[in-house]
mmCIF file of C-alpha atoms in Angstrom:
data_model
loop_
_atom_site.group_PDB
_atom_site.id
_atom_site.type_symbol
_atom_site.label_atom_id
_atom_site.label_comp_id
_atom_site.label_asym_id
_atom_site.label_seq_id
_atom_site.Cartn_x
_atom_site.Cartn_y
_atom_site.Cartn_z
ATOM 1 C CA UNK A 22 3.073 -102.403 15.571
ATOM 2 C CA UNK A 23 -0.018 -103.556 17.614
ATOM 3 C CA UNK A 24 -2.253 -100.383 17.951
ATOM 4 C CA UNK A 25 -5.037 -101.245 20.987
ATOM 5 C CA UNK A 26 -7.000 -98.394 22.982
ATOM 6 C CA UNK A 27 -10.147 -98.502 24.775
ATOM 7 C CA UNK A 28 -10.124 -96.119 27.411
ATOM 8 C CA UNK A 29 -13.094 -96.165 30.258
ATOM 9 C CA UNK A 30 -14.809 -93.409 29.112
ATOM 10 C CA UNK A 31 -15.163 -95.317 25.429
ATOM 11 C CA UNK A 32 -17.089 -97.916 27.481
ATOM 12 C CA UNK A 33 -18.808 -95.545 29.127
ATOM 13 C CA UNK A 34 -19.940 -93.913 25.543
ATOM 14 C CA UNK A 35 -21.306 -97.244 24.062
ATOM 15 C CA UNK A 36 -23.464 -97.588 27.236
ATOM 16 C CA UNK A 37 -24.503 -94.106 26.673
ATOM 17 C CA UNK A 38 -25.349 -94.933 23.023
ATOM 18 C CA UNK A 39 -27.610 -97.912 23.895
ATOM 19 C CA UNK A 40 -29.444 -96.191 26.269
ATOM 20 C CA UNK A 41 -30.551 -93.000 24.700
ATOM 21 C CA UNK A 42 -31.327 -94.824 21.126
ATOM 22 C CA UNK A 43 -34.742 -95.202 21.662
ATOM 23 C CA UNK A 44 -35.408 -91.414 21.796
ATOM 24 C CA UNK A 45 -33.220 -91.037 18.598
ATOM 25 C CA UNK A 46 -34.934 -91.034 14.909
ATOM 26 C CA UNK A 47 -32.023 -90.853 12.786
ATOM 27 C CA UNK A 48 -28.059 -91.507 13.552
ATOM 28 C CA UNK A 49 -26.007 -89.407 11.916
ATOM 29 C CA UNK A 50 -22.084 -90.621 11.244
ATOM 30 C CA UNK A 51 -19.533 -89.500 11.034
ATOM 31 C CA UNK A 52 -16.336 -90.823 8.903
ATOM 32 C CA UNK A 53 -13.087 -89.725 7.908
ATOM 33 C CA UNK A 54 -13.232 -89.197 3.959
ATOM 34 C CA UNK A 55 -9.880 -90.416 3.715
ATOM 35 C CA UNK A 56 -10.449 -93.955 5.356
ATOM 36 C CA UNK A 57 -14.391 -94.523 5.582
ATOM 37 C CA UNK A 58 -14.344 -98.347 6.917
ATOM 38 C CA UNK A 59 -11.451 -97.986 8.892
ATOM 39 C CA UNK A 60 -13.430 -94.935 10.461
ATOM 40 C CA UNK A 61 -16.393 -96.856 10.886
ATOM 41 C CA UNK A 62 -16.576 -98.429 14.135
ATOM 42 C CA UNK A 63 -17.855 -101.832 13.418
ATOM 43 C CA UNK A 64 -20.098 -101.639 17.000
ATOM 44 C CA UNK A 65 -22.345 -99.101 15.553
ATOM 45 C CA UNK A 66 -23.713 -101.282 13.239
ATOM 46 C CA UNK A 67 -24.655 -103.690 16.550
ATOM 47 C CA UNK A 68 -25.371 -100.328 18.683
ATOM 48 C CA UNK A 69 -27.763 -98.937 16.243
ATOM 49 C CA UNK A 70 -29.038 -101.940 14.377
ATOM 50 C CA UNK A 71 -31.753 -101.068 11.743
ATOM 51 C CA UNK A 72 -32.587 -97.063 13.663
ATOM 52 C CA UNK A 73 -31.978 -95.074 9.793
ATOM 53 C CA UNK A 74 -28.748 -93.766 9.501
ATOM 54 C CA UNK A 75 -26.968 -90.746 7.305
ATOM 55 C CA UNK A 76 -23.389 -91.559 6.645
ATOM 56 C CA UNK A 77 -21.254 -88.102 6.406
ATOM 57 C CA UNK A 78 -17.608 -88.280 4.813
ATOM 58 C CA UNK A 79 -16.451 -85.731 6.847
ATOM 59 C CA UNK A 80 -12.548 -84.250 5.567
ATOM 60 C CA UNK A 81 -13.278 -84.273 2.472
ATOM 61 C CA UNK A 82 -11.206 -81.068 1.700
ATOM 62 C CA UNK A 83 -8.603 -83.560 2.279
ATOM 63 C CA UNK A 84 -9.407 -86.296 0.847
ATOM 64 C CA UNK A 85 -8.972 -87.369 -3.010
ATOM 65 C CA UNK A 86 -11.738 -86.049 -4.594
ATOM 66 C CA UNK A 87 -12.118 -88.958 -7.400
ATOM 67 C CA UNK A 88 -11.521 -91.371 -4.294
ATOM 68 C CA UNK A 89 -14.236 -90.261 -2.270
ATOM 69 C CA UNK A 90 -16.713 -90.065 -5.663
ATOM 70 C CA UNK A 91 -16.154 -93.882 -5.592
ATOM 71 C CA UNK A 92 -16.841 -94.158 -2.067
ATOM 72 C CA UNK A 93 -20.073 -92.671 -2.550
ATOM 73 C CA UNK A 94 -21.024 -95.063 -5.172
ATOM 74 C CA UNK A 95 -19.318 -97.692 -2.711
ATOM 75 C CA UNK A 96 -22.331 -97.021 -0.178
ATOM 76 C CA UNK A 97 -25.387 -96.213 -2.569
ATOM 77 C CA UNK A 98 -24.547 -100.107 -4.506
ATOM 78 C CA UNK A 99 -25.479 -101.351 -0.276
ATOM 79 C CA UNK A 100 -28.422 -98.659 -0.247
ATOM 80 C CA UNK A 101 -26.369 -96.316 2.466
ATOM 81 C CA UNK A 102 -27.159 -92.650 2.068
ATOM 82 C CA UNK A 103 -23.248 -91.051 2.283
ATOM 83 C CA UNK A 104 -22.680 -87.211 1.054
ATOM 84 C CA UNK A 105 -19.127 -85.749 1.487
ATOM 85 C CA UNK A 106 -18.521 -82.804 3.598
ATOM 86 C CA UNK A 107 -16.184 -80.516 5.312
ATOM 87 C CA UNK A 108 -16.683 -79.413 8.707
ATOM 88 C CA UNK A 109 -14.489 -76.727 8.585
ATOM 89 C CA UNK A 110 -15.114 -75.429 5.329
ATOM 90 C CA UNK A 111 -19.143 -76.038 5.679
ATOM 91 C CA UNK A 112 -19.326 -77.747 2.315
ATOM 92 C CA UNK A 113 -23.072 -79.561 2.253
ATOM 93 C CA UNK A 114 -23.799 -79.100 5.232
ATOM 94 C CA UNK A 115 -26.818 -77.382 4.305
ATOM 95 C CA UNK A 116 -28.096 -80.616 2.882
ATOM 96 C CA UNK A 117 -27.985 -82.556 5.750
ATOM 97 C CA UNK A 118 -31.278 -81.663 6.908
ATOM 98 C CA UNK A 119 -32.650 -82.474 3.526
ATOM 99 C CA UNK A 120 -31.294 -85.299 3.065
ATOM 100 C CA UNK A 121 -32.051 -86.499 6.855
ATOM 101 C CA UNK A 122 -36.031 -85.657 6.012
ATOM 102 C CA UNK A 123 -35.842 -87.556 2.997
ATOM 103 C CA UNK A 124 -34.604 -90.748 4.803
ATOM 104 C CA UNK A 125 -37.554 -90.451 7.600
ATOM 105 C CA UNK A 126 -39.950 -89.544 5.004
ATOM 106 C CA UNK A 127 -42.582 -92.562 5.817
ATOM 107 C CA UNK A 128 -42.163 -92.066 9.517
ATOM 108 C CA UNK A 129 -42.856 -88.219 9.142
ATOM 109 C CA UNK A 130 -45.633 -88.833 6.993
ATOM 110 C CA UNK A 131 -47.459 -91.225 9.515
ATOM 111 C CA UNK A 132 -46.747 -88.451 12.091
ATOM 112 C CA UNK A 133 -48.667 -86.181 9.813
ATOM 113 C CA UNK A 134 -51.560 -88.250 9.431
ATOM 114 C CA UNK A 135 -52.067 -88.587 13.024
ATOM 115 C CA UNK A 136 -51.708 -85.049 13.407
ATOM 116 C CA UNK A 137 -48.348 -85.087 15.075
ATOM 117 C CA UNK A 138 -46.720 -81.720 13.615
ATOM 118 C CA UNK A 139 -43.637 -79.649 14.272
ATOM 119 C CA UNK A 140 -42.126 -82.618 16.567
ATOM 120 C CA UNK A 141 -38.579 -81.968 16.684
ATOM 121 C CA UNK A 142 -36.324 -84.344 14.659
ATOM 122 C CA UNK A 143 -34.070 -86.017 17.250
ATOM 123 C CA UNK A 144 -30.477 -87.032 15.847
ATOM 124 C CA UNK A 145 -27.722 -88.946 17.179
ATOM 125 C CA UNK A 146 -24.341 -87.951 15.886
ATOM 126 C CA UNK A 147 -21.383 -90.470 16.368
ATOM 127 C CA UNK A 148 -17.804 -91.321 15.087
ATOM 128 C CA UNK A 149 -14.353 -92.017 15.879
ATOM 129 C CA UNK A 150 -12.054 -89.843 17.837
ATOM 130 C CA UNK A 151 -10.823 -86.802 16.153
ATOM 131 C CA UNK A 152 -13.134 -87.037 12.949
ATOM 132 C CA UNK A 153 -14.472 -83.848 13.168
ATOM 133 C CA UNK A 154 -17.967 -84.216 14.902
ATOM 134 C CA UNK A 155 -17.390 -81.284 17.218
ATOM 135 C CA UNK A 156 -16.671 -79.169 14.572
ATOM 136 C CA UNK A 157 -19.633 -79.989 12.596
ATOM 137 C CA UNK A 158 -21.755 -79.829 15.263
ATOM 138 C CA UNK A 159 -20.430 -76.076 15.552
ATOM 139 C CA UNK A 160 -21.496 -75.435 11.802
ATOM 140 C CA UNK A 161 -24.518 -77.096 11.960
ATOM 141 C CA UNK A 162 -25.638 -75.256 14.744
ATOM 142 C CA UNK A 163 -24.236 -71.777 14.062
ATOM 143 C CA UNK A 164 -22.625 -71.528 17.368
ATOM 144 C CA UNK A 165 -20.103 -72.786 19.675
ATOM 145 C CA UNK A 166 -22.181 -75.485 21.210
ATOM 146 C CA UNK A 167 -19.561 -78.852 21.454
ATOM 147 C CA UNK A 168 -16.244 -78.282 23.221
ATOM 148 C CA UNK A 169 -13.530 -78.923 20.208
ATOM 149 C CA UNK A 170 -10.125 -79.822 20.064
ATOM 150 C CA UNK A 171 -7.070 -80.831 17.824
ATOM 151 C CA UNK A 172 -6.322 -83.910 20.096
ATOM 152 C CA UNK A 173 -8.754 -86.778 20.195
ATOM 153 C CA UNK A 174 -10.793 -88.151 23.011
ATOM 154 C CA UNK A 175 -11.909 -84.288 23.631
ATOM 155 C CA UNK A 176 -15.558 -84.099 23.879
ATOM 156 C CA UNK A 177 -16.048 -86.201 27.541
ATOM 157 C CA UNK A 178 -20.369 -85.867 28.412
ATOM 158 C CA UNK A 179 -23.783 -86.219 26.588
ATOM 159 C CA UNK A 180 -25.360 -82.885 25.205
ATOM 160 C CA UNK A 181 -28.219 -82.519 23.664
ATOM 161 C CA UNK A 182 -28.199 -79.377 21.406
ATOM 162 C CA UNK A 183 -31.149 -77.498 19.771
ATOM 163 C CA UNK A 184 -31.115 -76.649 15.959
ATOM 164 C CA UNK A 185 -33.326 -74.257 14.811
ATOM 165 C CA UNK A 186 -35.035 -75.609 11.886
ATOM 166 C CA UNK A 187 -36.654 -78.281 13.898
ATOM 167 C CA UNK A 188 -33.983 -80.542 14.625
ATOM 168 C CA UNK A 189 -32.454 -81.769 18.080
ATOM 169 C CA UNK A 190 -28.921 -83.312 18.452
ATOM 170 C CA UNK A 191 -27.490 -85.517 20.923
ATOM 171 C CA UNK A 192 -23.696 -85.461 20.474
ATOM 172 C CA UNK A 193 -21.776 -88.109 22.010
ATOM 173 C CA UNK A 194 -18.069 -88.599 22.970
ATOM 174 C CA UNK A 195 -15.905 -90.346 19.854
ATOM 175 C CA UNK A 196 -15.857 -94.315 20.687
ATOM 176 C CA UNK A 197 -13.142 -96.701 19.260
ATOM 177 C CA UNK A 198 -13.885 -100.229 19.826
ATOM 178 C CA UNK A 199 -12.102 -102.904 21.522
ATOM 179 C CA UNK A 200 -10.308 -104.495 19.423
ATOM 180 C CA UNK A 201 -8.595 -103.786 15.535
ATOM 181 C CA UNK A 202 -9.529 -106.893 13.436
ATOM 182 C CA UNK A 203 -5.989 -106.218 11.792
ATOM 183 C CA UNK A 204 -2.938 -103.836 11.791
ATOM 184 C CA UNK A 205 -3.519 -101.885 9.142
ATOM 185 C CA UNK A 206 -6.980 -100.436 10.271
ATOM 186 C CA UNK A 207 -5.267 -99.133 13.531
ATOM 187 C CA UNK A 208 -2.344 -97.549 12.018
ATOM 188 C CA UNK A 209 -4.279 -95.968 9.134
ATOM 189 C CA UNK A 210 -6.528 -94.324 12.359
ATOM 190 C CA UNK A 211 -3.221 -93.573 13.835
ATOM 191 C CA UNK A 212 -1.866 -92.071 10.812
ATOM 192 C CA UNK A 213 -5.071 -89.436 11.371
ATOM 193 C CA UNK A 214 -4.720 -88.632 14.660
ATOM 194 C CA UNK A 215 -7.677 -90.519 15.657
ATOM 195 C CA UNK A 216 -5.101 -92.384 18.673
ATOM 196 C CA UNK A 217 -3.058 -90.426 20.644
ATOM 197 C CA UNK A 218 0.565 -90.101 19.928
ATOM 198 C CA UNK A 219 1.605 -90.248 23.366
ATOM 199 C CA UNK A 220 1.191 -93.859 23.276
ATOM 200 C CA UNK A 221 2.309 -94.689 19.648
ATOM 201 C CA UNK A 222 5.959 -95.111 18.873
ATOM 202 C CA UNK A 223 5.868 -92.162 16.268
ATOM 203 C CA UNK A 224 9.355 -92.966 14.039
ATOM 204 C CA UNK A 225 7.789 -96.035 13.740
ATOM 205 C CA UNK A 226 4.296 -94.799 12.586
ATOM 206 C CA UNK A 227 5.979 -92.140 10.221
ATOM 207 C CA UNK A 228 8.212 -94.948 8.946
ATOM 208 C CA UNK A 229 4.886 -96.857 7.788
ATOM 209 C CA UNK A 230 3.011 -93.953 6.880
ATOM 210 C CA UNK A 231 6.142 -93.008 4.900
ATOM 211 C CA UNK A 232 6.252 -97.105 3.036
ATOM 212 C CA UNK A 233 2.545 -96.236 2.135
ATOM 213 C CA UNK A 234 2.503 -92.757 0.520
ATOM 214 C CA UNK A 235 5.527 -94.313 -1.303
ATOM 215 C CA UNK A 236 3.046 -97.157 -2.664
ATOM 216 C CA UNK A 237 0.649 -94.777 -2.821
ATOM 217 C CA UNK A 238 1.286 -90.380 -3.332
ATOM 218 C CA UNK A 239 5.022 -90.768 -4.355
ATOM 219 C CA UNK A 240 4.657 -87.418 -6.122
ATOM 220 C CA UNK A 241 3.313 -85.906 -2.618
ATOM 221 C CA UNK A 242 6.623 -86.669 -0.750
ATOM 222 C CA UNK A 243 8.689 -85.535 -3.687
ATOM 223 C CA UNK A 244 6.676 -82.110 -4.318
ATOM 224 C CA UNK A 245 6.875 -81.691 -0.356
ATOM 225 C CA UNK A 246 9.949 -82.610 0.697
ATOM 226 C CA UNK A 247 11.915 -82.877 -2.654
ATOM 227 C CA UNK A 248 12.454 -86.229 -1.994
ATOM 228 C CA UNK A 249 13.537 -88.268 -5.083
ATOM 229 C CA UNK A 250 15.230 -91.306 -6.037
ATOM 230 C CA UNK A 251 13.584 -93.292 -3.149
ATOM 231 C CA UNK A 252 12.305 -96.293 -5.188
ATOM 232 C CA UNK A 253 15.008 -98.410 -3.305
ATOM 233 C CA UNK A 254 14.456 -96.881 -0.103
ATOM 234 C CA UNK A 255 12.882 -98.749 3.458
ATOM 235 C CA UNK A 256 10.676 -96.623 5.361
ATOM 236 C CA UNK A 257 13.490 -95.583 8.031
ATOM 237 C CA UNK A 258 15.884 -94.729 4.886
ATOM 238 C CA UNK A 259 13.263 -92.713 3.454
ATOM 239 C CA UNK A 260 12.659 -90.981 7.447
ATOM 240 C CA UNK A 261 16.466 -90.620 7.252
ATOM 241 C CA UNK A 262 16.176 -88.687 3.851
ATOM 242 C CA UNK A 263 13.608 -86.531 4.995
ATOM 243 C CA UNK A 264 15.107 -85.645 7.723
ATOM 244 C CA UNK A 265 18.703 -84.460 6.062
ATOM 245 C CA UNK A 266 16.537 -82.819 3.211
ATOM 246 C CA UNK A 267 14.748 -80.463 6.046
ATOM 247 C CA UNK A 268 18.578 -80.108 7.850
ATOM 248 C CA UNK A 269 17.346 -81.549 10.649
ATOM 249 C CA UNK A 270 20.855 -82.864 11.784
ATOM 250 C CA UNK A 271 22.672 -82.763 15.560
ATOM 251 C CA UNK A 272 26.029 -83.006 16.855
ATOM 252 C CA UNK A 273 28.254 -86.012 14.950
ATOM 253 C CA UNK A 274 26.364 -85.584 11.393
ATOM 254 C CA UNK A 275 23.298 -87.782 12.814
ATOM 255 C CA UNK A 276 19.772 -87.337 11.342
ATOM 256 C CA UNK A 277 17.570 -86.090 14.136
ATOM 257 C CA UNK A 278 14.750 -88.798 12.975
ATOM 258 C CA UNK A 279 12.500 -88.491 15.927
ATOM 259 C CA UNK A 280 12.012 -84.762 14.694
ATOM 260 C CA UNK A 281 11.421 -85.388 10.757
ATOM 261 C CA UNK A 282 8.719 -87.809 12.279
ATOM 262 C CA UNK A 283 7.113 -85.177 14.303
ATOM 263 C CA UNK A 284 6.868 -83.135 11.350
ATOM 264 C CA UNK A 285 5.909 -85.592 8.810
ATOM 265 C CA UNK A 286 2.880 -86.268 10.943
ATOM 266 C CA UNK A 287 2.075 -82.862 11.504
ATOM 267 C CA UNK A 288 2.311 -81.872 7.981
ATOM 268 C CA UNK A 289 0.023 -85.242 6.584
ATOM 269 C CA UNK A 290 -2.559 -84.210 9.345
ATOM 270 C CA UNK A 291 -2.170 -80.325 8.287
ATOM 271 C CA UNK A 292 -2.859 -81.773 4.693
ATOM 272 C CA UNK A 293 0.215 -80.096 3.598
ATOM 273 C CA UNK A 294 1.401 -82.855 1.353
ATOM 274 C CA UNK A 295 -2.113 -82.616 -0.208
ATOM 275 C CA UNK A 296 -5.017 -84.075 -1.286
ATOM 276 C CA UNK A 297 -4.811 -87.642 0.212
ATOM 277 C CA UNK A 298 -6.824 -91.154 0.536
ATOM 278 C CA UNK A 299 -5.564 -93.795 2.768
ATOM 279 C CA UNK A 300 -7.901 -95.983 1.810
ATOM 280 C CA UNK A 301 -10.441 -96.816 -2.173
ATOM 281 C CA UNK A 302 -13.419 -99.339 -2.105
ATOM 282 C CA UNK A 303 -10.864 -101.829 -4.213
ATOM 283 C CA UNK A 304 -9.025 -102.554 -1.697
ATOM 284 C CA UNK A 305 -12.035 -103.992 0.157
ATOM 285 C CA UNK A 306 -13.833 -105.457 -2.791
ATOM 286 C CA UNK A 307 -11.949 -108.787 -2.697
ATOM 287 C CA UNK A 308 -12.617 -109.612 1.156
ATOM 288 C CA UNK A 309 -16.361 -108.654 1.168
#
């Protein structure tokens, strides 16, 4: 399955980025807890280049919770600041602030001595499609200030959005990048919801988000669906299964598979099959 996207207005965002950096202290990021570096949009790093940086594992309701423990010790060992949240459930948010002071700590202190006080704090929050930044923005600002939406590719225009503890935000469209340096990191996005359906082939996607929850959360498909006995099982078998367990069958006795892949989709998304991690620092440790 080759996964590309990069609408206009995605271009249009990393212009956007580069031009309003400069009135930015700190950029704050946004990932998906449940796949943090193939959520992290490799052009950032170029876009924002050493500007300080807070790294925010958003989902984390969602997530494994020992998984994303190691991803936090995955970005302390290369001196990143990452804390897990959840946008809708406002875990640690409160933090934020804290920890966003902490990081321009130096900078703030040189504003002191020059008697520079009470400047507002200017942030720059970015991230993928669908990974939660309008929601958090929400929280973080106590009100419905970022349009939001279940479907990516939502939030279109800059806004810049006042905090009231002395903080400014500049929220920015999500931005994908060109290119997917390999399959896996575009399905696993896809697998989110992070690229629209409407151009994915989604019995195929289910099929391989099916083969990898069976490598993977076997217990989550059996618990779910009462699937067992699928060792020996391809991912269309197992789409088949799933299918005749939820009686999803039409005229003739045939499995109605485009349906059970709707719904298997739906239900990972809805976090119905539980606490899951697409993704653990091992299995980038061996190509860094």
């Amino acid at each position: 399955m080759n996964v590309q996207w990069f609408p206009g207005h995605m271009a249009k965002t990393r212009r956007l980025i580069e031009e309003n950096l400069k009135l930015i202290d700190i950029v704050v990021e946004l990932l998906d807890a449940r796949l943090p570096i193939s959520s992290q949009n490799p052009e950032i790093d170029m876009l924002v280049k050493n500007k300080p940086r807070l790294i925010l594992l958003n989902k984390a309701d969602i997530a494994d919770k020992e998984v994303t423990k190691q991803w936090i010790e995955y970005f302390k060992e290369k001196g990143i600041c990452a804390i897990s949240i959840s946008s809708t459930q406002s875990k640690n948010l409160n933090v934020i602030f804290d920890k966003c002071r902490d990081i321009l700590k130096d900078k703030l202190e040189k504003q002191k001595e020059k008697g520079i006080v009470n400047k507002p704090i200017k942030i720059m929050v970015v991230g993928v499609p669908n990974v939660g930044k309008s929601s958090f923005i929400n929280k973080l600002s106590g009100k419905k200030s970022a349009i939001t939406g279940d479907r990516p590719g939502v939030t279109r225009g800059k806004q810049w959005i006042r905090l009231k503890n002395g903080f400014e935000l500049l929220d920015t469209p999500g931005i994908l990048w060109p290119k997917f340096e390999d399959e896996l990191t575009g399905l696993k996005l896809a697998f989110t919801g992070a690229i629209k359906d409407e151009i994915m082939d989604v019995e195929l996607l289910s099929v391989k988000l099916l083969e990898h929850l069976k490598k993977t959360y076997p217990l989550s498909l059996t618990n779910r669906y009462k699937m067992t006995d699928f060792d020996d099982l391809d991912g269309y078998e197992m789409l088949t299964l799933l299918g005749k367990k939820r009686g999803f069958v039409v005229s003739g006795g045939e499995i109605d598979t485009l349906r059970a892949a709707n719904i298997l989709l739906d239900e990972f998304r809805g976090a119905y099959l539980g606490e899951i991690s697409l993704e653990t620092p091992n299995d980038f440790k061996a190509v860094e």
